[in-house]
Short mmCIF file of C-alpha atoms in Angstrom, two decimals:
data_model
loop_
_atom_site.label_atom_id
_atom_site.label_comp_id
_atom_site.label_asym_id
_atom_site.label_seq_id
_atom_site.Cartn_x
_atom_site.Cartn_y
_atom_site.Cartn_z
CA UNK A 13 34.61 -4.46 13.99
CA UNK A 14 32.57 -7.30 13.94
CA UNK A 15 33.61 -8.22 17.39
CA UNK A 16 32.92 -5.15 19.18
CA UNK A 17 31.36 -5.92 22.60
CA UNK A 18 27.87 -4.46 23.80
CA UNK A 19 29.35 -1.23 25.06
CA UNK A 20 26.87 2.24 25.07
CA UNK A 21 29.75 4.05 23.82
CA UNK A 22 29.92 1.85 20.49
CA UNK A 23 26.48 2.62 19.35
CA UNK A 24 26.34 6.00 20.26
CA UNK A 25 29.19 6.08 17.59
CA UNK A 26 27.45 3.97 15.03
CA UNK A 27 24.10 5.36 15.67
CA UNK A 28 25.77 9.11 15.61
CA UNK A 29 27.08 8.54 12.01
CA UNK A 30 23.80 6.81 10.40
CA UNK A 31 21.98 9.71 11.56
CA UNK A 32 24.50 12.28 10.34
CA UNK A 33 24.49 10.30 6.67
CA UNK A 34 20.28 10.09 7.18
CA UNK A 35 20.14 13.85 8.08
CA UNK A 36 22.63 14.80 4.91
CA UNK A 37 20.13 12.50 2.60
CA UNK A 38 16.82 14.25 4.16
CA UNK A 39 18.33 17.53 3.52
CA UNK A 40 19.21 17.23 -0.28
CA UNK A 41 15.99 15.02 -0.66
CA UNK A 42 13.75 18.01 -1.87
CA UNK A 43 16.23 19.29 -4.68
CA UNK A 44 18.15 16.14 -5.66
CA UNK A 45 17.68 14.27 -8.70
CA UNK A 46 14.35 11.74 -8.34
CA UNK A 47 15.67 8.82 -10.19
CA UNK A 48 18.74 6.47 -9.73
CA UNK A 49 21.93 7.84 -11.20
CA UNK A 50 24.02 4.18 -11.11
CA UNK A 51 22.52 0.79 -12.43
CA UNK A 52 23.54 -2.27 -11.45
CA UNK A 53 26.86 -2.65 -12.91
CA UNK A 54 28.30 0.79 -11.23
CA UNK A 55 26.66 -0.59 -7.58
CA UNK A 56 28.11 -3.68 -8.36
CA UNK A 57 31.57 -2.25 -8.88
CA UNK A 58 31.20 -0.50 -5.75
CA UNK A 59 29.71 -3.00 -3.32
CA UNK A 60 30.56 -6.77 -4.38
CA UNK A 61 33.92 -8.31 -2.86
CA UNK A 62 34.62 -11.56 -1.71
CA UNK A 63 33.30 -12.17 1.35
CA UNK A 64 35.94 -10.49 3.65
CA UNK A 65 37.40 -13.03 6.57
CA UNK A 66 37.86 -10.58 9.18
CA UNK A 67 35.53 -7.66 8.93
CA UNK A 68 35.56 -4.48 8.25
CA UNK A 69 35.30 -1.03 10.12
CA UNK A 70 31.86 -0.52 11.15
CA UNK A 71 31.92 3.31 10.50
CA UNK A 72 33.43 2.04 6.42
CA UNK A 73 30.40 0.30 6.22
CA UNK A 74 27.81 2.59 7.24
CA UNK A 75 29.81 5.18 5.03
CA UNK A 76 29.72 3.21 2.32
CA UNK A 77 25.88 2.37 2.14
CA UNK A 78 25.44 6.11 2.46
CA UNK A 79 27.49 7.05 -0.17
CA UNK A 80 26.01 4.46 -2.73
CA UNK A 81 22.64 5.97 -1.51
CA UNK A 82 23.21 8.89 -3.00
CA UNK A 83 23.75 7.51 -6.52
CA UNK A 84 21.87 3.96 -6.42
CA UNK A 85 18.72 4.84 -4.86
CA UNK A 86 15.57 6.04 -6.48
CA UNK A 87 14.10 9.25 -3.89
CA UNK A 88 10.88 7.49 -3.89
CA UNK A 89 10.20 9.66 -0.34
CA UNK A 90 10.91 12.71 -2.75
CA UNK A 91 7.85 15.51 -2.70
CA UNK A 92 7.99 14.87 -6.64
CA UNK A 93 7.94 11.12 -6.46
CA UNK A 94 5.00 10.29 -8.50
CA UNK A 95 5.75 6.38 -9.35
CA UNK A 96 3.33 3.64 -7.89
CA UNK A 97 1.44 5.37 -5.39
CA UNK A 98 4.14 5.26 -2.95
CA UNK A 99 3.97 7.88 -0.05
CA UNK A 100 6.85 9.02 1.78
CA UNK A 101 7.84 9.08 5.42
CA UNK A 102 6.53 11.29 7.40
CA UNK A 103 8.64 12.59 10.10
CA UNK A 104 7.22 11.25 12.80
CA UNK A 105 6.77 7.71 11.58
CA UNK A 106 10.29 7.64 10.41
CA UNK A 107 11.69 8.10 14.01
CA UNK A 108 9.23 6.13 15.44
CA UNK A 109 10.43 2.91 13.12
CA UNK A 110 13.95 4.13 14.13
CA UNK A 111 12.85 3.08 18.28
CA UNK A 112 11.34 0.12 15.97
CA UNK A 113 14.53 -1.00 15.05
CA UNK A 114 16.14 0.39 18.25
CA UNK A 115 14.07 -1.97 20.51
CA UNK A 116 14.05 -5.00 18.12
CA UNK A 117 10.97 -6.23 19.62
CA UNK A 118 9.29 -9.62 17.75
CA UNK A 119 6.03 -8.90 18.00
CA UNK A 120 4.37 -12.20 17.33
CA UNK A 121 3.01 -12.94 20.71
CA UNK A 122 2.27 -10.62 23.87
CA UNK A 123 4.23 -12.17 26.37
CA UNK A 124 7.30 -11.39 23.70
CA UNK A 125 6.47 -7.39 23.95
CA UNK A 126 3.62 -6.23 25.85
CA UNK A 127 4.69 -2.93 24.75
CA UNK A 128 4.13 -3.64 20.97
CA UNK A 129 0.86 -5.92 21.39
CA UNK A 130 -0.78 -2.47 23.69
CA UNK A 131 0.29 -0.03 20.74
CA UNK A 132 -0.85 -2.35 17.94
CA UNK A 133 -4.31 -2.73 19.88
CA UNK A 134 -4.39 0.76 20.15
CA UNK A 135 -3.89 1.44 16.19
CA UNK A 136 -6.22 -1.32 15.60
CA UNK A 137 -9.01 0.39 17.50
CA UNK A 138 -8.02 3.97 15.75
CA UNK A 139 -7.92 2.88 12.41
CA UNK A 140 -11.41 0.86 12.41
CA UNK A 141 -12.72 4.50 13.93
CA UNK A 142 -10.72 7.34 10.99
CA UNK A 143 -12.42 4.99 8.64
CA UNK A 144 -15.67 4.14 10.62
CA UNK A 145 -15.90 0.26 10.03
CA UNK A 146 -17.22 -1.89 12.19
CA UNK A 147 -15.57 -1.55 15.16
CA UNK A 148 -15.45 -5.44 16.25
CA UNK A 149 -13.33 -6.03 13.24
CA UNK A 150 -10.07 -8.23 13.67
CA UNK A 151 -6.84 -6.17 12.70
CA UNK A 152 -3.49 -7.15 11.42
CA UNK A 153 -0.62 -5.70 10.42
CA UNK A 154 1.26 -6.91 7.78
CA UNK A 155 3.31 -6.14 4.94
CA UNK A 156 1.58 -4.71 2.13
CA UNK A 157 -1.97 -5.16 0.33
CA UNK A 158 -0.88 -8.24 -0.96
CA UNK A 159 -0.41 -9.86 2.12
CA UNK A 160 -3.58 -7.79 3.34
CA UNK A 161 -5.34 -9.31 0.80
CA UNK A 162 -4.49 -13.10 1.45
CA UNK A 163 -5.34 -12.55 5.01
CA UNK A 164 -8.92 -10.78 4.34
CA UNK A 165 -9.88 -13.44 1.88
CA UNK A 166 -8.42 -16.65 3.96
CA UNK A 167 -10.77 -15.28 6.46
CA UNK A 168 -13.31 -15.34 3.35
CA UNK A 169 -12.84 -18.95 2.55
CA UNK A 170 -13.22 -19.90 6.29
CA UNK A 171 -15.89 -18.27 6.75
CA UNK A 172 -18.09 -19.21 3.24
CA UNK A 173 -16.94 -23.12 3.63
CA UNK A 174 -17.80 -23.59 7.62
CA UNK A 175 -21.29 -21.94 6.85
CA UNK A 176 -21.57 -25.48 4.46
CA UNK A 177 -19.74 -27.65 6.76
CA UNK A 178 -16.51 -27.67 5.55
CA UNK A 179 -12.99 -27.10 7.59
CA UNK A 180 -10.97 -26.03 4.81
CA UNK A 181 -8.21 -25.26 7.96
CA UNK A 182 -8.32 -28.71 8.96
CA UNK A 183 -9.00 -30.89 5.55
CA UNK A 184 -7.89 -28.64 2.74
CA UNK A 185 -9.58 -28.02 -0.28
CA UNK A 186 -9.17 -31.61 -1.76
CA UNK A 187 -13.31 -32.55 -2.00
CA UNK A 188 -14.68 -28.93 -0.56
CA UNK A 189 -17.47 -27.79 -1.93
CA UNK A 190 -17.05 -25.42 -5.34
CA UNK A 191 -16.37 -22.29 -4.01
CA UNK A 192 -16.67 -18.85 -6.33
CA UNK A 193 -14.90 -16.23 -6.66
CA UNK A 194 -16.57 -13.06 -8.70
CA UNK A 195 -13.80 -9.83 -9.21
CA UNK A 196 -13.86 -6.68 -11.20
CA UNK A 197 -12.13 -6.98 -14.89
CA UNK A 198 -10.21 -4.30 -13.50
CA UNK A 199 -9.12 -5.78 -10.18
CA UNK A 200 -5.39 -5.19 -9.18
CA UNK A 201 -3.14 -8.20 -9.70
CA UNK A 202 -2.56 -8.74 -5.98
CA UNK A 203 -6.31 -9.81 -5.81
CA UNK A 204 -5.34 -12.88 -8.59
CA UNK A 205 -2.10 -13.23 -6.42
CA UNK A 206 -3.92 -14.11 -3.08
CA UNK A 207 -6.52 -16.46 -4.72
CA UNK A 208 -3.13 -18.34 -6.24
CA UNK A 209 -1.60 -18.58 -2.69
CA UNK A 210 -5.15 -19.90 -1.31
CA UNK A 211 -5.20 -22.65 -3.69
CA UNK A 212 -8.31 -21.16 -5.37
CA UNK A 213 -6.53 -19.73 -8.34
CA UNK A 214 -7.49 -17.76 -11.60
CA UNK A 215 -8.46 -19.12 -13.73
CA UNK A 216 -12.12 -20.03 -12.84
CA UNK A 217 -12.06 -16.40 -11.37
CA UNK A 218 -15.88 -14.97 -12.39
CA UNK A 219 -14.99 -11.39 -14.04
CA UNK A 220 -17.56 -8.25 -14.06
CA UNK A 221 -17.64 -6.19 -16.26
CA UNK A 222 -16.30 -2.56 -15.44
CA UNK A 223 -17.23 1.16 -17.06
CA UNK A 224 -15.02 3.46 -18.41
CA UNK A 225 -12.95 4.58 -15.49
CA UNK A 226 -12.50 1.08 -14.75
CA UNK A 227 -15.45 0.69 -12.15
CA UNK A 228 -17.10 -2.59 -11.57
CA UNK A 229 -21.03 -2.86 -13.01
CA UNK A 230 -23.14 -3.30 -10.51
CA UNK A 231 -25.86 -4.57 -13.02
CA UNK A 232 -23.45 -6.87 -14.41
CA UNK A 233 -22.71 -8.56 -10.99
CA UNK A 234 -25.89 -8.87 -10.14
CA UNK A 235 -26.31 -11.12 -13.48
CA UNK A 236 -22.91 -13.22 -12.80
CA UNK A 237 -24.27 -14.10 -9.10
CA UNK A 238 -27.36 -15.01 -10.38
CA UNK A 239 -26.15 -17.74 -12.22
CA UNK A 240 -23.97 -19.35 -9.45
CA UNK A 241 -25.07 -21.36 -6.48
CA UNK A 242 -22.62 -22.17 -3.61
CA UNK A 243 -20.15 -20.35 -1.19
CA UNK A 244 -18.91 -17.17 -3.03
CA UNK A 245 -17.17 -14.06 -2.75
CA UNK A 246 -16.97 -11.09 -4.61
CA UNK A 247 -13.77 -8.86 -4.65
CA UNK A 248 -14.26 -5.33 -4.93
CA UNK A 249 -12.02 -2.10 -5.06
CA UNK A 250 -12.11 1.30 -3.53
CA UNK A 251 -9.13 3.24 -5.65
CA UNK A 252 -8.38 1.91 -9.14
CA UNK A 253 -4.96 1.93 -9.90
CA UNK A 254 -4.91 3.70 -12.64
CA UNK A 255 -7.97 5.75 -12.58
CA UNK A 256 -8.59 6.55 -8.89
CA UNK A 257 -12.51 5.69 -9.38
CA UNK A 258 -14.21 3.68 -6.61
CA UNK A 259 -16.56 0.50 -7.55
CA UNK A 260 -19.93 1.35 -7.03
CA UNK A 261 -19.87 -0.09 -2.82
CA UNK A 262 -23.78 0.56 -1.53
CA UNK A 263 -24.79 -1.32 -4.98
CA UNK A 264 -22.05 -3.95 -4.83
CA UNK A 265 -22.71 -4.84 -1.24
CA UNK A 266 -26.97 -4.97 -1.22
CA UNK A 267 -26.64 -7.15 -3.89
CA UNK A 268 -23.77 -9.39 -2.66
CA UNK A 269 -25.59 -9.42 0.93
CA UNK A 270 -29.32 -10.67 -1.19
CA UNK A 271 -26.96 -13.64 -2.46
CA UNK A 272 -25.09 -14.39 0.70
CA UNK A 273 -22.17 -13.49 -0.86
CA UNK A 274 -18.60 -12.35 1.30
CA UNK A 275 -17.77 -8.73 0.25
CA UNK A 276 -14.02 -8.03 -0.07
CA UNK A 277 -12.99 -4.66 -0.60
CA UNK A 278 -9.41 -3.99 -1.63
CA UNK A 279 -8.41 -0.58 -0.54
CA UNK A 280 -4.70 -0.06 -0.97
CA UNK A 281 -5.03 3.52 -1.19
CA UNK A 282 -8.75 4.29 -1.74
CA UNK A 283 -9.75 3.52 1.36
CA UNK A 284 -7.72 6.77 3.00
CA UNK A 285 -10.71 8.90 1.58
CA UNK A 286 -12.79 7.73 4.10
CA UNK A 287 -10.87 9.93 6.67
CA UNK A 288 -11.37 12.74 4.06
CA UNK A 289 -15.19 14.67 4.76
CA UNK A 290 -15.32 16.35 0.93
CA UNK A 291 -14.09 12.33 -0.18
CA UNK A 292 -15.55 10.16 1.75
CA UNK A 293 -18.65 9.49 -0.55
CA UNK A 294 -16.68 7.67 -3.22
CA UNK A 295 -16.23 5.12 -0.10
CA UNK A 296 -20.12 5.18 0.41
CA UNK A 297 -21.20 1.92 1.57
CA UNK A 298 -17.92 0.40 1.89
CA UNK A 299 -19.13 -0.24 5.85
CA UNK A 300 -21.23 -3.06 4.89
CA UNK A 301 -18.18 -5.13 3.40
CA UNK A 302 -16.96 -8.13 5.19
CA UNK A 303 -13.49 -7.30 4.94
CA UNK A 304 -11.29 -5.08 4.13
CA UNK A 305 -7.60 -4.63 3.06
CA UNK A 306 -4.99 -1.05 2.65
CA UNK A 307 -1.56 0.49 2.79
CA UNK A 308 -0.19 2.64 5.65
CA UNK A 309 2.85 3.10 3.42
CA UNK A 310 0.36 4.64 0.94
CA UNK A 311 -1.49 7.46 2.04
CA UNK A 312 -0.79 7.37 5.76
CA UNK A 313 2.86 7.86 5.16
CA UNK A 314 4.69 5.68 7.38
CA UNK A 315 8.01 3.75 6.08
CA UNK A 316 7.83 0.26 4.27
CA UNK A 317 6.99 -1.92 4.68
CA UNK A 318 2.88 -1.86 6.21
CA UNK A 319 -0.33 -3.27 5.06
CA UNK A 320 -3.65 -3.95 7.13
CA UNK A 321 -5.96 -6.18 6.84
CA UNK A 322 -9.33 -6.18 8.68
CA UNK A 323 -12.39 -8.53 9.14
CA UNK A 324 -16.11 -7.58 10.33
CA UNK A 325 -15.72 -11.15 11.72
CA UNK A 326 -13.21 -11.51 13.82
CA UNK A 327 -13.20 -14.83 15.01
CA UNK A 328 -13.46 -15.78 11.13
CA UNK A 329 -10.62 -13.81 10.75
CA UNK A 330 -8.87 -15.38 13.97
CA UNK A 331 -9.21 -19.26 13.42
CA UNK A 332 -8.27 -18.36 9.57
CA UNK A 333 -5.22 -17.57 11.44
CA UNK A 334 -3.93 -18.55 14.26
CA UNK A 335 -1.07 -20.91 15.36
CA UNK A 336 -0.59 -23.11 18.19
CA UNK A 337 2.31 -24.90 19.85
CA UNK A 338 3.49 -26.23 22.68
CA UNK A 339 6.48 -23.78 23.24
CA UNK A 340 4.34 -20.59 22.39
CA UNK A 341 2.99 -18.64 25.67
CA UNK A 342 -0.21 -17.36 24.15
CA UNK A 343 -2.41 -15.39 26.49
CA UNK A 344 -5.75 -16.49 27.55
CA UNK A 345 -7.12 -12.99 28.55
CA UNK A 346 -8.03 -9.97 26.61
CA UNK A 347 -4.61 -9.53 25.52
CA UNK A 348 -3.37 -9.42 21.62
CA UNK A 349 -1.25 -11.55 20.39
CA UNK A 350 -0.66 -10.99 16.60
CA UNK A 351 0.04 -14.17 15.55
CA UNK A 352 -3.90 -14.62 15.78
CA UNK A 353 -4.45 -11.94 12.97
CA UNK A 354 -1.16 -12.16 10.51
CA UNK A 355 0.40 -15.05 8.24
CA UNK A 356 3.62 -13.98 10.26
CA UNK A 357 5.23 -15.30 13.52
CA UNK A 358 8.43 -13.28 13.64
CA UNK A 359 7.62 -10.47 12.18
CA UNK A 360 8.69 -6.29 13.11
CA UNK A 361 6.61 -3.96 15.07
CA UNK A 362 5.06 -2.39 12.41
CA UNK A 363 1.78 -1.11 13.86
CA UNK A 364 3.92 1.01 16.09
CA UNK A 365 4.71 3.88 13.44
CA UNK A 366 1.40 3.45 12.42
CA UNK A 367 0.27 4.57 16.15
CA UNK A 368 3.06 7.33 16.34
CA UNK A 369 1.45 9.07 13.06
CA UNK A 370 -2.24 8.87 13.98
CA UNK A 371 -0.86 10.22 17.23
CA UNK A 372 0.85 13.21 16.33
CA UNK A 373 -1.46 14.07 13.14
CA UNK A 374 -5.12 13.36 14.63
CA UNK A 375 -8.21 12.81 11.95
CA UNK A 376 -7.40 16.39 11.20
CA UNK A 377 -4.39 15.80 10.54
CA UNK A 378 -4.72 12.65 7.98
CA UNK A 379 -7.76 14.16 6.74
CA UNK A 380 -5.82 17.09 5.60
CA UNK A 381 -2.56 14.95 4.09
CA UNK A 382 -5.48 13.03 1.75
CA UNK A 383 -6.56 16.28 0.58
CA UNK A 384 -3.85 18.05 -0.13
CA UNK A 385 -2.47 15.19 -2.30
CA UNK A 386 -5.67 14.98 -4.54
CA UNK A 387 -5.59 18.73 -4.70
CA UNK A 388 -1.67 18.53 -6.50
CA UNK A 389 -3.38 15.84 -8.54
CA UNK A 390 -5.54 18.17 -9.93
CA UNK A 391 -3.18 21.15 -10.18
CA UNK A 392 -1.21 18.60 -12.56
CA UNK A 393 -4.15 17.64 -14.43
CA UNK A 394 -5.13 21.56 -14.92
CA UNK A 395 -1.89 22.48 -16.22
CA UNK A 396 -1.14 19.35 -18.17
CA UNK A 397 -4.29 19.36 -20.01
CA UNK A 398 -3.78 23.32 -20.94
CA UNK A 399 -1.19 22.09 -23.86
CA UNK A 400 -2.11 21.61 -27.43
CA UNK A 401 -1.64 17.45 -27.39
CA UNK A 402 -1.76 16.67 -24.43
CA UNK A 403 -4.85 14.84 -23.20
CA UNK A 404 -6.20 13.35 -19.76
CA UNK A 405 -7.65 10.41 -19.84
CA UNK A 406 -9.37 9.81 -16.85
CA UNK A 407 -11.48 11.94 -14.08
CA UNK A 408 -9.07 13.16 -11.91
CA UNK A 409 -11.42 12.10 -8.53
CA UNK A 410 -8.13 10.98 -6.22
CA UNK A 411 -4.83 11.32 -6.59
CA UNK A 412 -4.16 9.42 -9.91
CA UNK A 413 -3.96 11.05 -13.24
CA UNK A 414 -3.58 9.30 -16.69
CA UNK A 415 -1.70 11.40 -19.43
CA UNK A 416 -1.17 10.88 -22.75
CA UNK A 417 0.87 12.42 -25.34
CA UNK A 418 0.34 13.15 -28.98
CA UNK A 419 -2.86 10.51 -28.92
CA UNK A 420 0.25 8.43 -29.29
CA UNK A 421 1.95 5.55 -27.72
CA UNK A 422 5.79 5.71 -28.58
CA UNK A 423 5.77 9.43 -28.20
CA UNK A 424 3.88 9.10 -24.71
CA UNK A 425 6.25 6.09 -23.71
CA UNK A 426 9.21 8.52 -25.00
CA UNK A 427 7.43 11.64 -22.60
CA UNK A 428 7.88 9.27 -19.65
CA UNK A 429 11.56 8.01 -19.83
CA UNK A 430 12.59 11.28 -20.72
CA UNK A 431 10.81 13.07 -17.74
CA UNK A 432 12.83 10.34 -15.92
CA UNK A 433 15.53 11.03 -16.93
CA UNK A 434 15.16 14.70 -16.40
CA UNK A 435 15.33 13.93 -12.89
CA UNK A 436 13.33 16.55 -11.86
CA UNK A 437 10.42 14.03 -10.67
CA UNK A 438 9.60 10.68 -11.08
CA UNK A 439 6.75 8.45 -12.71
CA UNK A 440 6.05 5.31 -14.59
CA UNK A 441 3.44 4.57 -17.57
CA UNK A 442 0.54 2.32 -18.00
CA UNK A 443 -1.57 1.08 -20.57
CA UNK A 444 -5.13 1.82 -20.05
CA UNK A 445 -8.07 0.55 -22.26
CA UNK A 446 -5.61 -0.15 -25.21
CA UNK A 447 -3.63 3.26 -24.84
CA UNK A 448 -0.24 4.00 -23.52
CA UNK A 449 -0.57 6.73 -20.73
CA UNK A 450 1.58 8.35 -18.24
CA UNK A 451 0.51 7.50 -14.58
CA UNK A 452 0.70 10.53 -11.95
CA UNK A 453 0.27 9.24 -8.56
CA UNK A 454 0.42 11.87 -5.87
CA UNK A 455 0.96 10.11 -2.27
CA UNK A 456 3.30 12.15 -0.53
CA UNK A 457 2.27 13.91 2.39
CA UNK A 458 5.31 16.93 1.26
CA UNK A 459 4.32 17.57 -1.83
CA UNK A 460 3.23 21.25 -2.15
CA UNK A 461 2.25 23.20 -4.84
CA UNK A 462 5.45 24.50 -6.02
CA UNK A 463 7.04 21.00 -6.64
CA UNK A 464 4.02 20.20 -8.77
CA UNK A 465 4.19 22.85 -10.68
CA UNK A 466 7.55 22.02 -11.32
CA UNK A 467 6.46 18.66 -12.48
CA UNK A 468 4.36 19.90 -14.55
CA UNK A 469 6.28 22.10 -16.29
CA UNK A 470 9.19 19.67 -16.82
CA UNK A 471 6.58 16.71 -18.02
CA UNK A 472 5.26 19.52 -20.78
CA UNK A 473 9.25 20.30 -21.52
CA UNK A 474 9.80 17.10 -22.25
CA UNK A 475 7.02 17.16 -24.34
CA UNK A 476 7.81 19.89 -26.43
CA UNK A 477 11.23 18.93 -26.84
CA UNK A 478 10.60 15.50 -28.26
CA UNK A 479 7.84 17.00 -30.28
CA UNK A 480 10.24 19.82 -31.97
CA UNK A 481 12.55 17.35 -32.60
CA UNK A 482 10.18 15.12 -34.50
#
């Protein structure tokens, strides 16, 4: 009930039947069905009610979450979950986020949880080292790239407007100087999402030219900064969304650094190939950035929700920041307190499964996980591309792959709601360059050969089926 009293016994009893009803969903997980089997009506049916004035048995609620989690939700942690680059949990992270939630630590401010402020530190420091960036860099962990991104680039537009004398923390941007903003024509919408929560919006946004697996032109920037004069920063990307294929970095960031420029590089899930030996040159040069923003949901694995962003200049990224009050015990000393690096105050301990995985899987260890998901990529881009209409559309250089069906959009469109439907895996579509595709993303550190051959062979089924019946 919703009165029971703090007693050891009670959660023992609560905590023994999540785990049972988590351990029955892990189990099935490999073989079930990847997408939802109830929409919103049947959920609805299920789990709206008035508001109940006494409430009800604790174990009848826990059951019945778990039992509309077996119909309702989409196995995005599935081995053949190929939908928005969206990794899965990797065993270790998941029980670490379950002493997460266990501890209920807010980990805004050190003196709140030492604990949480050490093992964030800690992650920090290991992170800036798998991908060899500069190791001063401020860290923070926050949601997802989108939050990553506003932090990295409100640590831009500190540091670009104080270099001409303006506090944009203190007076805004009502009479700052113009300030520029140069991005890819293939930037990811989170990018244009940030600039709109800065106040710098879109529409001015400078856009560059990109090739034809969606890379930015190098030559092309070079010709947009020449023509503007003022604080500016250029956007990059390391992992196109749909492609895979990394902006040309080394290029990108001599010429941004001749013009005085702020590099941004937004790395949701590129930037993982950096921890990768036979990958890390698509990420050549990406050092020299300014800041940088990724996923640990993505390719590291750990549960949602976890971004990072990270700054070459820390106190840039610091006084971008930071929040002071009266009531707040903020430490003086060389301790962290997270509130200095993160929009957030409250906010969970999300670092810590970030720590627990590096931990237990070593540079070895991720290195390995990044591989082995661009190697299924490819086994799915071999055997898709083997079939008489059936045609890749991109190089196949990460984990993303780019089908299309027929040369066709309604039949490729038709392909990808009835793979989904198939339930064997899951994926989504795109349209790239004018052309409907199907977009493979392989994230999931379970993933093995077997379940993408599977794929594969129920994405080409699919295909022949609505072909024959044509």
């Amino acid at each position: 009930m919703a009165t029971d009293r703090f007693q050891s016994a009670v959660f023992d009893a609560y905590l023994d039947n999540a785990r049972a009803h988590a351990a029955r969903y892990l189990r099935r997980l490999p073989d079930r069905h990847v997408g939802a089997r109830a929409g919103r009506d049947e959920l609805l049916a299920a789990l709206h009610s008035s508001l109940p004035d006494k409430g009800d048995e604790v174990g009848d609620v826990i059951d019945l979450l778990a039992t509309q989690a077996e119909r309702g939700a989409v196995a995005c942690n599935s081995p053949r979950y190929f939908g928005f680059v969206i990794g899965g949990a990797y065993p270790v992270a998941l029980a670490a986020d379950w002493l997460v939630s266990t501890w209920d630590q807010n980990a805004g401010i050190y003196a709140i949880s030492p604990l949480v402020s050490v093992l964030e530190e800690v992650a920090g420091q290991w992170l800036l080292d798998l991908f060899d960036l500069p190791r001063e860099s401020g860290v923070g962990f926050v949601t997802g790239c989108q939050m990553a991104n506003f932090t990295c680039l409100a640590a831009a537009r500190h540091h670009v407007l104080r270099r001409v004398g303006w506090d944009v923390e203190a007076d805004g941007l009502q009479g700052a100087p113009r300030l520029h903003v140069v991005a890819s024509a293939e930037s990811h919408i989170t990018i244009d999402v940030a600039l709109r929560y800065l106040g710098l919006g879109t529409r001015n946004v400078h856009r560059v030219d990109s090739d034809a697996q969606g890379r930015m032109r190098a030559d092309h920037l070079r010709e947009v900064l020449a023509g503007l004069d003022g604080p500016t920063i250029v956007c990059a990307q390391a992992g196109n969304v749909n492609t895979g294929a990394f902006d040309p970095l080394r290029e990108i960031a001599q010429v941004t650094r001749e013009r005085g420029a702020w590099l941004h590089v937004d790395g949701a899930f590129g930037l993982w190939a950096r921890a990768s030996a036979s990958l890390r040159a698509f990420a050549d040069g990406i050092e020299l950035a300014d800041s940088w923003a990724t996923d640990a949901h993505k390719w590291l694995n750990v549960p949602y929700d976890c971004g990072v962003a990270m700054v070459r200049h820390a106190e840039d990224h610091r006084v971008a920041m930071t929040s002071a009050a009266a009531y707040l015990i903020q430490t003086k000393g060389p301790e962290r307190d997270a509130v200095d690096w993160v929009p957030e105050f409250s906010r969970r301990a999300r670092g810590v499964p970030v720590y627990a995985t590096l931990r237990a899987l070593g540079r070895e260890g991720v290195q390995d996980l990044v591989e082995r998901s661009c190697a299924r990529a490819r086994q799915m881009a071999d055997m898709l591309r083997e079939a008489e209409g059936v045609r890749i559309l991109n190089d196949v250089v990460l984990n993303q792959v780019l089908v299309r069906f027929g040369d066709d959009d309604e039949l490729t469109r038709a392909v990808i709601e009835g793979v989904q439907r198939d339930g064997t895996c899951w994926l989504g579509g795109t349209t790239w360059q004018g052309l409907g595709a199907m977009r493979i993303s392989v994230s999931n550190w379970a993933t093995s050969e077997d379940d993408a051959a599977r794929s594969a062979a129920a994405i080409l089924r699919v295909f022949h089926s609505l072909r024959a019946a044509a």
